[in-house]
PDB file of C-alpha atoms in Angstrom:
ATOM      1  CA  UNK A 292      -3.262   4.328  19.851  1.00  0.00           C
ATOM      2  CA  UNK A 293      -3.015   7.096  17.247  1.00  0.00           C
ATOM      3  CA  UNK A 294      -3.833   4.659  14.467  1.00  0.00           C
ATOM      4  CA  UNK A 295      -6.860   3.375  16.409  1.00  0.00           C
ATOM      5  CA  UNK A 296      -7.996   6.954  17.067  1.00  0.00           C
ATOM      6  CA  UNK A 297      -7.910   7.845  13.368  1.00  0.00           C
ATOM      7  CA  UNK A 298      -9.431   4.597  12.091  1.00  0.00           C
ATOM      8  CA  UNK A 299     -13.067   5.828  12.426  1.00  0.00           C
ATOM      9  CA  UNK A 300     -12.158   9.036  10.572  1.00  0.00           C
ATOM     10  CA  UNK A 301     -10.673   7.225   7.567  1.00  0.00           C
ATOM     11  CA  UNK A 302     -13.512   4.694   7.559  1.00  0.00           C
ATOM     12  CA  UNK A 303     -16.070   7.518   7.594  1.00  0.00           C
ATOM     13  CA  UNK A 304     -14.337   9.300   4.708  1.00  0.00           C
ATOM     14  CA  UNK A 305     -14.227   6.031   2.764  1.00  0.00           C
ATOM     15  CA  UNK A 306     -17.937   5.441   3.386  1.00  0.00           C
ATOM     16  CA  UNK A 307     -18.907   9.016   2.475  1.00  0.00           C
ATOM     17  CA  UNK A 308     -16.845   8.968  -0.726  1.00  0.00           C
ATOM     18  CA  UNK A 309     -18.202   5.591  -1.843  1.00  0.00           C
ATOM     19  CA  UNK A 310     -21.788   6.609  -1.068  1.00  0.00           C
ATOM     20  CA  UNK A 311     -21.455   9.941  -2.891  1.00  0.00           C
ATOM     21  CA  UNK A 312     -20.038   8.369  -6.056  1.00  0.00           C
ATOM     22  CA  UNK A 313     -22.680   5.628  -6.117  1.00  0.00           C
ATOM     23  CA  UNK A 314     -25.530   8.052  -5.471  1.00  0.00           C
ATOM     24  CA  UNK A 315     -24.433  10.417  -8.233  1.00  0.00           C
ATOM     25  CA  UNK A 316     -24.567   7.447 -10.613  1.00  0.00           C
ATOM     26  CA  UNK A 317     -27.885   6.148  -9.271  1.00  0.00           C
ATOM     27  CA  UNK A 318     -29.562   9.463  -8.480  1.00  0.00           C
ATOM     28  CA  UNK A 319     -28.856  11.266 -11.761  1.00  0.00           C
ATOM     29  CA  UNK A 320     -31.189   9.170 -13.963  1.00  0.00           C
ATOM     30  CA  UNK A 321     -33.854   9.208 -11.240  1.00  0.00           C
ATOM     31  CA  UNK A 322     -33.647  12.993 -10.934  1.00  0.00           C
ATOM     32  CA  UNK A 323     -33.692  13.415 -14.724  1.00  0.00           C
ATOM     33  CA  UNK A 324     -36.797  11.248 -15.036  1.00  0.00           C
ATOM     34  CA  UNK A 325     -38.581  13.066 -12.192  1.00  0.00           C
ATOM     35  CA  UNK A 326     -37.726  16.444 -13.734  1.00  0.00           C
ATOM     36  CA  UNK A 327     -38.942  15.531 -17.230  1.00  0.00           C
ATOM     37  CA  UNK A 328     -41.815  13.092 -16.891  1.00  0.00           C
ATOM     38  CA  UNK A 329     -45.528  13.694 -16.487  1.00  0.00           C
ATOM     39  CA  UNK A 330     -46.240  10.046 -15.685  1.00  0.00           C
ATOM     40  CA  UNK A 331     -48.741   9.337 -12.913  1.00  0.00           C
ATOM     41  CA  UNK A 332     -46.037   7.468 -10.985  1.00  0.00           C
ATOM     42  CA  UNK A 333     -43.970  10.633 -10.672  1.00  0.00           C
ATOM     43  CA  UNK A 334     -45.445  11.730  -7.326  1.00  0.00           C
ATOM     44  CA  UNK A 335     -45.378   8.274  -5.681  1.00  0.00           C
ATOM     45  CA  UNK A 336     -41.770   7.719  -6.737  1.00  0.00           C
ATOM     46  CA  UNK A 337     -40.801  11.208  -5.562  1.00  0.00           C
ATOM     47  CA  UNK A 338     -42.425  10.370  -2.223  1.00  0.00           C
ATOM     48  CA  UNK A 339     -40.458   7.120  -1.960  1.00  0.00           C
ATOM     49  CA  UNK A 340     -37.220   8.985  -2.724  1.00  0.00           C
ATOM     50  CA  UNK A 341     -37.997  11.572  -0.026  1.00  0.00           C
ATOM     51  CA  UNK A 342     -39.117   8.998   2.564  1.00  0.00           C
ATOM     52  CA  UNK A 343     -35.742   8.911   4.421  1.00  0.00           C
ATOM     53  CA  UNK A 344     -36.221  12.626   5.191  1.00  0.00           C
ATOM     54  CA  UNK A 345     -39.222  11.915   7.437  1.00  0.00           C
ATOM     55  CA  UNK A 346     -38.603   8.358   8.623  1.00  0.00           C
ATOM     56  CA  UNK A 347     -36.724   7.955  11.928  1.00  0.00           C
ATOM     57  CA  UNK A 348     -33.301   6.467  11.087  1.00  0.00           C
ATOM     58  CA  UNK A 349     -33.865   3.582  13.488  1.00  0.00           C
ATOM     59  CA  UNK A 350     -37.077   2.617  11.660  1.00  0.00           C
ATOM     60  CA  UNK A 351     -35.291   2.557   8.319  1.00  0.00           C
ATOM     61  CA  UNK A 352     -32.357   0.702   9.879  1.00  0.00           C
ATOM     62  CA  UNK A 353     -34.675  -1.869  11.450  1.00  0.00           C
ATOM     63  CA  UNK A 354     -36.387  -2.746   8.183  1.00  0.00           C
ATOM     64  CA  UNK A 355     -33.094  -2.810   6.301  1.00  0.00           C
ATOM     65  CA  UNK A 356     -31.785  -5.170   8.957  1.00  0.00           C
ATOM     66  CA  UNK A 357     -34.774  -7.467   8.405  1.00  0.00           C
ATOM     67  CA  UNK A 358     -34.511  -7.351   4.610  1.00  0.00           C
ATOM     68  CA  UNK A 359     -30.739  -7.950   4.571  1.00  0.00           C
ATOM     69  CA  UNK A 360     -30.811 -10.500   7.392  1.00  0.00           C
ATOM     70  CA  UNK A 361     -30.809 -14.298   6.975  1.00  0.00           C
ATOM     71  CA  UNK A 362     -34.607 -14.436   6.623  1.00  0.00           C
ATOM     72  CA  UNK A 363     -34.942 -11.405   4.314  1.00  0.00           C
ATOM     73  CA  UNK A 364     -35.110 -11.678   0.536  1.00  0.00           C
ATOM     74  CA  UNK A 365     -31.930  -9.627   0.088  1.00  0.00           C
ATOM     75  CA  UNK A 366     -30.126 -11.697   2.696  1.00  0.00           C
ATOM     76  CA  UNK A 367     -31.203 -14.941   1.042  1.00  0.00           C
ATOM     77  CA  UNK A 368     -30.100 -13.616  -2.355  1.00  0.00           C
ATOM     78  CA  UNK A 369     -26.664 -12.504  -1.131  1.00  0.00           C
ATOM     79  CA  UNK A 370     -26.154 -15.844   0.607  1.00  0.00           C
ATOM     80  CA  UNK A 371     -27.120 -17.770  -2.515  1.00  0.00           C
ATOM     81  CA  UNK A 372     -24.609 -15.693  -4.496  1.00  0.00           C
ATOM     82  CA  UNK A 373     -21.879 -16.529  -1.997  1.00  0.00           C
ATOM     83  CA  UNK A 374     -21.561 -12.933  -0.806  1.00  0.00           C
ATOM     84  CA  UNK A 375     -22.792 -13.659   2.704  1.00  0.00           C
ATOM     85  CA  UNK A 376     -24.920 -11.390   4.856  1.00  0.00           C
ATOM     86  CA  UNK A 377     -24.558  -7.611   4.548  1.00  0.00           C
ATOM     87  CA  UNK A 378     -25.420  -6.484   8.111  1.00  0.00           C
ATOM     88  CA  UNK A 379     -22.377  -5.669  10.244  1.00  0.00           C
ATOM     89  CA  UNK A 380     -20.113  -5.267   7.211  1.00  0.00           C
ATOM     90  CA  UNK A 381     -18.782  -2.207   5.389  1.00  0.00           C
ATOM     91  CA  UNK A 382     -20.760  -3.222   2.304  1.00  0.00           C
ATOM     92  CA  UNK A 383     -23.931  -3.209   4.410  1.00  0.00           C
ATOM     93  CA  UNK A 384     -23.101   0.309   5.568  1.00  0.00           C
ATOM     94  CA  UNK A 385     -22.766   1.411   1.941  1.00  0.00           C
ATOM     95  CA  UNK A 386     -26.185  -0.015   1.035  1.00  0.00           C
ATOM     96  CA  UNK A 387     -27.819   1.638   4.056  1.00  0.00           C
ATOM     97  CA  UNK A 388     -26.094   4.963   3.392  1.00  0.00           C
ATOM     98  CA  UNK A 389     -27.108   4.962  -0.280  1.00  0.00           C
ATOM     99  CA  UNK A 390     -30.757   4.479   0.672  1.00  0.00           C
ATOM    100  CA  UNK A 391     -30.684   6.940   3.574  1.00  0.00           C
ATOM    101  CA  UNK A 392     -28.914   9.713   1.621  1.00  0.00           C
ATOM    102  CA  UNK A 393     -30.847   9.248  -1.639  1.00  0.00           C
ATOM    103  CA  UNK A 394     -33.006  12.412  -1.314  1.00  0.00           C
ATOM    104  CA  UNK A 395     -29.921  14.547  -0.655  1.00  0.00           C
ATOM    105  CA  UNK A 396     -28.702  13.619  -4.129  1.00  0.00           C
ATOM    106  CA  UNK A 397     -31.919  13.386  -6.115  1.00  0.00           C
ATOM    107  CA  UNK A 398     -33.681  16.559  -4.969  1.00  0.00           C
ATOM    108  CA  UNK A 399     -30.863  19.057  -5.790  1.00  0.00           C
ATOM    109  CA  UNK A 400     -30.338  17.348  -9.139  1.00  0.00           C
ATOM    110  CA  UNK A 401     -34.056  17.365  -9.901  1.00  0.00           C
ATOM    111  CA  UNK A 402     -34.263  21.086  -9.117  1.00  0.00           C
ATOM    112  CA  UNK A 403     -31.242  21.762 -11.325  1.00  0.00           C
ATOM    113  CA  UNK A 404     -32.654  19.757 -14.242  1.00  0.00           C
ATOM    114  CA  UNK A 405     -36.034  21.494 -13.937  1.00  0.00           C
ATOM    115  CA  UNK A 406     -34.254  24.865 -14.054  1.00  0.00           C
ATOM    116  CA  UNK A 407     -32.647  23.942 -17.381  1.00  0.00           C
ATOM    117  CA  UNK A 408     -36.011  24.314 -19.091  1.00  0.00           C
ATOM    118  CA  UNK A 409     -37.242  23.010 -22.410  1.00  0.00           C
ATOM    119  CA  UNK A 410     -35.809  25.785 -24.579  1.00  0.00           C
ATOM    120  CA  UNK A 411     -32.194  24.613 -24.539  1.00  0.00           C
ATOM    121  CA  UNK A 412     -33.212  21.014 -25.132  1.00  0.00           C
ATOM    122  CA  UNK A 413     -35.448  21.975 -28.065  1.00  0.00           C
ATOM    123  CA  UNK A 414     -32.650  23.990 -29.669  1.00  0.00           C
ATOM    124  CA  UNK A 415     -30.311  21.009 -29.338  1.00  0.00           C
ATOM    125  CA  UNK A 416     -33.015  18.779 -30.801  1.00  0.00           C
ATOM    126  CA  UNK A 417     -33.401  21.047 -33.857  1.00  0.00           C
ATOM    127  CA  UNK A 418     -29.643  20.654 -34.381  1.00  0.00           C
ATOM    128  CA  UNK A 419     -30.250  16.900 -34.557  1.00  0.00           C
ATOM    129  CA  UNK A 420     -28.567  16.126 -31.277  1.00  0.00           C
ATOM    130  CA  UNK A 421     -29.430  12.652 -30.009  1.00  0.00           C
ATOM    131  CA  UNK A 422     -31.188  12.346 -26.618  1.00  0.00           C
ATOM    132  CA  UNK A 423     -27.973  11.166 -24.955  1.00  0.00           C
ATOM    133  CA  UNK A 424     -26.022  14.079 -26.472  1.00  0.00           C
ATOM    134  CA  UNK A 425     -28.668  16.559 -25.333  1.00  0.00           C
ATOM    135  CA  UNK A 426     -28.437  15.197 -21.814  1.00  0.00           C
ATOM    136  CA  UNK A 427     -24.649  14.927 -21.652  1.00  0.00           C
ATOM    137  CA  UNK A 428     -23.637  18.132 -23.450  1.00  0.00           C
ATOM    138  CA  UNK A 429     -26.570  20.447 -22.664  1.00  0.00           C
ATOM    139  CA  UNK A 430     -28.386  19.415 -19.476  1.00  0.00           C
ATOM    140  CA  UNK A 431     -25.402  18.258 -17.427  1.00  0.00           C
ATOM    141  CA  UNK A 432     -23.241  21.388 -17.959  1.00  0.00           C
ATOM    142  CA  UNK A 433     -26.212  23.660 -17.220  1.00  0.00           C
ATOM    143  CA  UNK A 434     -26.978  21.664 -14.050  1.00  0.00           C
ATOM    144  CA  UNK A 435     -23.390  21.641 -12.771  1.00  0.00           C
ATOM    145  CA  UNK A 436     -24.256  23.621  -9.627  1.00  0.00           C
ATOM    146  CA  UNK A 437     -26.898  21.022  -8.850  1.00  0.00           C
ATOM    147  CA  UNK A 438     -24.285  18.281  -9.136  1.00  0.00           C
ATOM    148  CA  UNK A 439     -21.933  20.165  -6.818  1.00  0.00           C
ATOM    149  CA  UNK A 440     -24.701  20.781  -4.283  1.00  0.00           C
ATOM    150  CA  UNK A 441     -25.825  17.147  -4.433  1.00  0.00           C
ATOM    151  CA  UNK A 442     -22.270  15.876  -3.966  1.00  0.00           C
ATOM    152  CA  UNK A 443     -21.541  18.160  -1.016  1.00  0.00           C
ATOM    153  CA  UNK A 444     -24.869  17.455   0.719  1.00  0.00           C
ATOM    154  CA  UNK A 445     -24.592  13.689   0.210  1.00  0.00           C
ATOM    155  CA  UNK A 446     -21.006  13.564   1.456  1.00  0.00           C
ATOM    156  CA  UNK A 447     -21.817  15.683   4.515  1.00  0.00           C
ATOM    157  CA  UNK A 448     -24.991  13.776   5.324  1.00  0.00           C
ATOM    158  CA  UNK A 449     -23.148  10.455   5.172  1.00  0.00           C
ATOM    159  CA  UNK A 450     -20.457  11.815   7.484  1.00  0.00           C
ATOM    160  CA  UNK A 451     -23.095  12.611  10.111  1.00  0.00           C
ATOM    161  CA  UNK A 452     -25.172   9.409   9.888  1.00  0.00           C
ATOM    162  CA  UNK A 453     -25.707   7.590  13.169  1.00  0.00           C
ATOM    163  CA  UNK A 454     -29.011   5.749  13.667  1.00  0.00           C
ATOM    164  CA  UNK A 455     -29.010   3.756  10.432  1.00  0.00           C
ATOM    165  CA  UNK A 456     -25.296   3.080  10.739  1.00  0.00           C
ATOM    166  CA  UNK A 457     -25.595   1.779  14.287  1.00  0.00           C
ATOM    167  CA  UNK A 458     -28.543  -0.468  13.383  1.00  0.00           C
ATOM    168  CA  UNK A 459     -26.896  -1.973  10.300  1.00  0.00           C
ATOM    169  CA  UNK A 460     -23.209  -1.868  11.191  1.00  0.00           C
ATOM    170  CA  UNK A 461     -23.039  -2.017  14.940  1.00  0.00           C
ATOM    171  CA  UNK A 462     -19.725  -1.024  16.489  1.00  0.00           C
ATOM    172  CA  UNK A 463     -16.962  -3.134  14.949  1.00  0.00           C
ATOM    173  CA  UNK A 464     -13.554  -1.359  15.022  1.00  0.00           C
ATOM    174  CA  UNK A 465     -11.960  -1.089  11.596  1.00  0.00           C
ATOM    175  CA  UNK A 466     -15.075  -2.451   9.874  1.00  0.00           C
ATOM    176  CA  UNK A 467     -18.205  -0.486  10.828  1.00  0.00           C
ATOM    177  CA  UNK A 468     -17.127   1.890  13.619  1.00  0.00           C
ATOM    178  CA  UNK A 469     -17.491   5.240  11.861  1.00  0.00           C
ATOM    179  CA  UNK A 470     -17.000   8.708  13.328  1.00  0.00           C
ATOM    180  CA  UNK A 471     -20.484   9.232  14.758  1.00  0.00           C
ATOM    181  CA  UNK A 472     -20.421   5.818  16.438  1.00  0.00           C
ATOM    182  CA  UNK A 473     -16.928   6.509  17.787  1.00  0.00           C
ATOM    183  CA  UNK A 474     -18.166   9.744  19.411  1.00  0.00           C
ATOM    184  CA  UNK A 475     -21.059   7.864  20.997  1.00  0.00           C
ATOM    185  CA  UNK A 476     -18.628   5.182  22.199  1.00  0.00           C
ATOM    186  CA  UNK A 477     -16.319   7.772  23.793  1.00  0.00           C
ATOM    187  CA  UNK A 478     -19.222   9.462  25.590  1.00  0.00           C
ATOM    188  CA  UNK A 479     -20.484   6.116  26.884  1.00  0.00           C
ATOM    189  CA  UNK A 480     -16.988   5.412  28.226  1.00  0.00           C
ATOM    190  CA  UNK A 481     -16.809   8.922  29.794  1.00  0.00           C
ATOM    191  CA  UNK A 482     -13.882   9.761  27.510  1.00  0.00           C
ATOM    192  CA  UNK A 483     -14.993  13.336  27.025  1.00  0.00           C
ATOM    193  CA  UNK A 484     -11.671  14.661  25.715  1.00  0.00           C
ATOM    194  CA  UNK A 485     -11.677  12.269  22.761  1.00  0.00           C
ATOM    195  CA  UNK A 486     -15.398  12.914  22.171  1.00  0.00           C
ATOM    196  CA  UNK A 487     -14.750  16.654  22.269  1.00  0.00           C
ATOM    197  CA  UNK A 488     -12.025  16.546  19.616  1.00  0.00           C
ATOM    198  CA  UNK A 489     -14.051  14.392  17.253  1.00  0.00           C
ATOM    199  CA  UNK A 490     -17.214  16.449  17.811  1.00  0.00           C
ATOM    200  CA  UNK A 491     -15.368  19.741  17.339  1.00  0.00           C
ATOM    201  CA  UNK A 492     -13.973  18.418  14.060  1.00  0.00           C
ATOM    202  CA  UNK A 493     -17.501  17.632  12.874  1.00  0.00           C
ATOM    203  CA  UNK A 494     -18.698  21.122  13.858  1.00  0.00           C
ATOM    204  CA  UNK A 495     -15.911  22.696  11.793  1.00  0.00           C
ATOM    205  CA  UNK A 496     -16.655  20.342   8.895  1.00  0.00           C
ATOM    206  CA  UNK A 497     -20.377  21.185   9.001  1.00  0.00           C
ATOM    207  CA  UNK A 498     -19.584  24.913   8.993  1.00  0.00           C
ATOM    208  CA  UNK A 499     -17.322  24.524   5.958  1.00  0.00           C
ATOM    209  CA  UNK A 500     -20.066  22.564   4.162  1.00  0.00           C
ATOM    210  CA  UNK A 501     -22.629  25.316   4.785  1.00  0.00           C
ATOM    211  CA  UNK A 502     -20.241  28.056   3.647  1.00  0.00           C
ATOM    212  CA  UNK A 503     -19.496  26.047   0.502  1.00  0.00           C
ATOM    213  CA  UNK A 504     -23.186  25.595  -0.271  1.00  0.00           C
ATOM    214  CA  UNK A 505     -23.953  29.272   0.276  1.00  0.00           C
ATOM    215  CA  UNK A 506     -21.036  30.212  -1.985  1.00  0.00           C
ATOM    216  CA  UNK A 507     -22.248  27.859  -4.722  1.00  0.00           C
ATOM    217  CA  UNK A 508     -25.805  29.168  -4.500  1.00  0.00           C
ATOM    218  CA  UNK A 509     -24.554  32.757  -4.509  1.00  0.00           C
ATOM    219  CA  UNK A 510     -22.543  32.164  -7.673  1.00  0.00           C
ATOM    220  CA  UNK A 511     -25.533  30.492  -9.298  1.00  0.00           C
ATOM    221  CA  UNK A 512     -27.779  33.460  -8.521  1.00  0.00           C
ATOM    222  CA  UNK A 513     -25.154  35.930  -9.771  1.00  0.00           C
ATOM    223  CA  UNK A 514     -24.831  33.988 -13.021  1.00  0.00           C
ATOM    224  CA  UNK A 515     -28.612  33.933 -13.452  1.00  0.00           C
ATOM    225  CA  UNK A 516     -28.853  37.708 -12.952  1.00  0.00           C
ATOM    226  CA  UNK A 517     -26.195  38.366 -15.536  1.00  0.00           C
TER     227      UNK A 517
END
């Protein structure tokens, strides 16, 4: 019983960790491009990145379900590759979480890269630093608080996902039954004690996340003043 009780917790942590790592890899070049470019596609792409912030999760989950289903182009591609269908699998949850949490990674990183400014990059350029070196050894260290904020926000947001997760993953124990779905399941079954403990844990976690973010932002402001 104890193992079953903790299964959604470990699965949620696994999902949040996987999503955060993938989004830092995917979101960093997107954020860098948005922060540096003047291309006319900048605003439309920024709008697409921010779309999960305003779309109801069930709407996003519904269209992802269609696209990754047997009749969708992603579903047909994964079947042709021998991977099978993604809905109602952990891999499907990862794809949905990456899309749904994308703005929580890209926007803090974009703000951090924009704050770096052109001066530091121009100095590095005069020292004959290659574009990759300027990015890796100048922009990234100066934007470290943005990376920390993006990682914390993405991890926390993935922990609390419900609508998209339920649409794509359903409620399969040990496979797609994450913490938010487990709480919903306990409430539906009138198991309020179990729901209370899981919900209280999420309240404490959310509080710690906010304190961490405020501390990071406070240190960043103090460093800027100095």
